[in-house]
Amino acid sequence: MSISTSESASDTARSKSSSVPIHRWALAGVLATIVMVILGGISRSLGLIAGVGATLMAKWFNLVLHGQPFVDDVRTAMGEPLPTPLAVLIHLAIGAGFAVLFGLGVRRFGPPGTSWSSSSSWWAWWPAVVFGVATSIANGFLTFPGMGFGIFGVDGPPEMMMIRTNLVMHLYYGLGLALAARFLCSPARISGGTPAPTVPTREATNR
């Protein structure tokens, strides 16, 4: 087997990995956001985290839509919260958007033949979890300062436990993304169960 054949197999595998439709990543993001909300609700009921709450978040969304992303204190700022269905839709859309960015990253940087259905593949879990935690940066440098609570919420009310809550909630998002992507964004599942072709090693090509 020649090196060119090996490279051809690698290209085929990467093409297969890149064939996951973007809408599947968006759906994975929606499901990850739902997982985050459910686990977050359980954690709040146990007193492990707190956060700004849905009402203040909906109010900040409304302020953003009216061109006021930065206020001195969202609790006392003029304005009303968005209707719950619209606020939920925005929240889900943000989660979907992050997942699409992650999916584009998988297309660009994922190893050839990445299969989200393989439990033995480290890529199927850790990058999604790490990415989920990393999305807490958006809250840390935009949402919380916009609400008047400072970078990463350091100036927020202590009872909100903003730093802890932010990290824990986005850890849940990452776990949800890893799980959802494994079932929705696996090239093997999308192709009807045909596994991604393996790439011959240099040792195999010399036999």
CSV table of C-alpha atoms in Angstrom, one decimal, residues 32-189:
chain,number,residue,atom,x,y,z
A,32,ALA,CA,-27.2,20.7,26.0
A,33,THR,CA,-28.9,23.9,27.2
A,34,ILE,CA,-31.8,21.9,28.4
A,35,VAL,CA,-29.5,19.6,30.3
A,36,MET,CA,-27.8,22.6,31.9
A,37,VAL,CA,-31.1,24.1,33.0
A,38,ILE,CA,-32.3,20.8,34.5
A,39,LEU,CA,-29.1,20.1,36.4
A,40,GLY,CA,-28.8,23.7,37.4
A,41,GLY,CA,-32.3,23.6,38.9
A,42,ILE,CA,-31.4,20.5,40.9
A,43,SER,CA,-28.2,22.1,42.1
A,44,ARG,CA,-30.1,25.3,43.1
A,45,SER,CA,-32.6,23.3,45.1
A,46,LEU,CA,-29.7,21.7,47.0
A,47,GLY,CA,-28.2,25.1,47.7
A,48,LEU,CA,-25.0,24.4,45.7
A,49,ILE,CA,-25.4,27.3,43.3
A,50,ALA,CA,-27.6,30.4,42.9
A,51,GLY,CA,-27.1,32.8,40.1
A,52,VAL,CA,-28.9,35.9,38.8
A,53,GLY,CA,-32.2,34.1,38.2
A,54,ALA,CA,-34.4,33.9,35.2
A,55,THR,CA,-36.2,37.2,35.8
A,56,LEU,CA,-33.1,39.3,35.9
A,57,MET,CA,-31.7,37.4,32.9
A,58,ALA,CA,-34.9,38.1,30.9
A,59,LYS,CA,-34.7,41.7,31.9
A,60,TRP,CA,-31.1,42.0,30.7
A,61,PHE,CA,-32.1,40.4,27.4
A,62,ASN,CA,-34.7,43.1,27.0
A,63,LEU,CA,-32.1,45.8,27.8
A,64,VAL,CA,-29.8,44.3,25.2
A,65,LEU,CA,-32.5,44.3,22.6
A,66,HIS,CA,-33.1,48.0,23.4
A,67,GLY,CA,-29.5,48.9,22.9
A,68,GLN,CA,-28.5,49.0,26.6
A,69,PRO,CA,-26.2,46.0,27.2
A,70,PHE,CA,-24.4,47.8,30.1
A,71,VAL,CA,-26.2,49.2,33.1
A,72,ASP,CA,-25.1,50.2,36.6
A,73,ASP,CA,-27.4,47.6,38.2
A,74,VAL,CA,-29.8,45.4,36.3
A,75,ARG,CA,-32.0,45.1,39.5
A,76,THR,CA,-32.8,48.8,39.5
A,77,ALA,CA,-32.5,49.6,35.8
A,78,MET,CA,-35.6,50.8,34.0
A,79,GLY,CA,-37.2,48.1,31.9
A,80,GLU,CA,-39.3,45.0,32.1
A,81,PRO,CA,-38.3,41.3,31.6
A,82,LEU,CA,-39.0,39.8,28.3
A,83,PRO,CA,-41.9,37.4,28.2
A,84,THR,CA,-40.8,34.0,29.4
A,85,PRO,CA,-41.2,32.1,26.1
A,86,LEU,CA,-39.1,34.7,24.2
A,87,ALA,CA,-36.4,34.7,26.9
A,88,VAL,CA,-36.3,30.9,26.8
A,89,LEU,CA,-36.0,31.0,23.0
A,90,ILE,CA,-33.1,33.4,23.2
A,91,HIS,CA,-31.3,31.2,25.8
A,92,LEU,CA,-31.7,28.1,23.6
A,93,ALA,CA,-30.5,30.1,20.6
A,94,ILE,CA,-27.4,31.1,22.4
A,95,GLY,CA,-26.7,27.5,23.4
A,96,ALA,CA,-27.3,26.4,19.8
A,97,GLY,CA,-24.9,29.0,18.6
A,98,PHE,CA,-22.1,27.9,20.9
A,99,ALA,CA,-22.6,24.3,19.8
A,100,VAL,CA,-22.4,25.3,16.1
A,101,LEU,CA,-19.1,27.1,16.9
A,102,PHE,CA,-17.9,23.9,18.5
A,103,GLY,CA,-19.0,21.8,15.5
A,104,LEU,CA,-17.1,24.1,13.2
A,105,GLY,CA,-14.0,23.6,15.4
A,106,VAL,CA,-14.5,19.8,15.1
A,107,ARG,CA,-14.6,20.1,11.4
A,108,ARG,CA,-11.4,22.1,11.3
A,109,PHE,CA,-9.3,20.6,14.1
A,110,GLY,CA,-10.8,17.2,14.9
A,111,PRO,CA,-8.8,14.1,14.1
A,112,PRO,CA,-9.7,12.3,10.8
A,113,GLY,CA,-12.7,10.0,11.2
A,114,THR,CA,-13.8,11.4,14.5
A,115,SER,CA,-16.7,9.3,15.7
A,116,TRP,CA,-18.9,10.6,18.5
A,117,SER,CA,-20.3,7.1,18.9
A,118,SER,CA,-17.1,5.7,20.1
A,119,SER,CA,-16.9,5.7,23.9
A,120,SER,CA,-13.2,4.8,23.6
A,121,SER,CA,-12.4,8.1,21.8
A,122,TRP,CA,-11.2,10.8,24.1
A,123,TRP,CA,-12.4,13.4,21.5
A,124,ALA,CA,-16.0,12.3,22.2
A,125,TRP,CA,-16.0,13.8,25.7
A,126,TRP,CA,-13.2,16.1,26.9
A,127,PRO,CA,-13.1,18.8,24.2
A,128,ALA,CA,-16.9,19.3,24.5
A,129,VAL,CA,-16.7,19.5,28.3
A,130,VAL,CA,-13.7,21.9,28.2
A,131,PHE,CA,-15.5,24.0,25.6
A,132,GLY,CA,-18.6,24.1,27.7
A,133,VAL,CA,-16.6,25.5,30.7
A,134,ALA,CA,-14.9,27.9,28.4
A,135,THR,CA,-18.2,29.4,27.3
A,136,SER,CA,-18.5,30.8,30.9
A,137,ILE,CA,-16.1,33.5,29.6
A,138,ALA,CA,-19.0,35.1,27.7
A,139,ASN,CA,-20.9,35.6,31.0
A,140,GLY,CA,-17.7,36.6,32.8
A,141,PHE,CA,-16.8,39.4,30.3
A,142,LEU,CA,-20.1,40.4,28.9
A,143,THR,CA,-23.3,39.4,30.8
A,144,PHE,CA,-22.2,40.1,34.3
A,145,PRO,CA,-20.4,43.4,33.6
A,146,GLY,CA,-23.4,44.3,31.5
A,147,MET,CA,-25.6,43.7,34.5
A,148,GLY,CA,-23.4,45.9,36.6
A,149,PHE,CA,-21.9,43.0,38.6
A,150,GLY,CA,-18.3,43.4,37.3
A,151,ILE,CA,-16.0,40.9,35.5
A,152,PHE,CA,-17.1,37.4,36.3
A,153,GLY,CA,-19.6,38.8,38.8
A,154,VAL,CA,-17.0,39.7,41.4
A,155,ASP,CA,-19.1,42.8,42.4
A,156,GLY,CA,-22.3,40.9,42.5
A,157,PRO,CA,-24.3,40.0,45.7
A,158,PRO,CA,-22.5,37.3,47.6
A,159,GLU,CA,-25.7,35.2,47.9
A,160,MET,CA,-25.7,34.8,44.1
A,161,MET,CA,-22.4,32.9,44.2
A,162,MET,CA,-21.9,34.1,40.6
A,163,ILE,CA,-18.4,32.7,39.9
A,164,ARG,CA,-19.3,29.2,41.2
A,165,THR,CA,-22.6,29.2,39.6
A,166,ASN,CA,-21.2,30.4,36.2
A,167,LEU,CA,-18.6,27.7,36.1
A,168,VAL,CA,-20.9,24.9,37.3
A,169,MET,CA,-23.7,25.8,34.9
A,170,HIS,CA,-21.4,25.8,31.9
A,171,LEU,CA,-19.8,22.6,33.1
A,172,TYR,CA,-23.3,21.1,32.8
A,173,TYR,CA,-23.6,22.6,29.4
A,174,GLY,CA,-20.4,20.9,28.3
A,175,LEU,CA,-21.5,17.6,29.7
A,176,GLY,CA,-24.8,18.0,27.9
A,177,LEU,CA,-23.1,18.9,24.7
A,178,ALA,CA,-20.8,15.9,24.9
A,179,LEU,CA,-23.7,13.6,25.4
A,180,ALA,CA,-26.0,15.2,22.8
A,181,ALA,CA,-23.2,15.3,20.2
A,182,ARG,CA,-22.4,11.6,20.7
A,183,PHE,CA,-25.9,10.7,19.6
A,184,LEU,CA,-26.6,13.4,17.1
A,185,CYS,CA,-23.3,14.3,15.5
A,186,SER,CA,-21.6,10.9,15.1
A,187,PRO,CA,-20.5,10.4,11.5
A,188,ALA,CA,-21.1,6.7,12.0
A,189,ARG,CA,-24.7,7.1,13.1
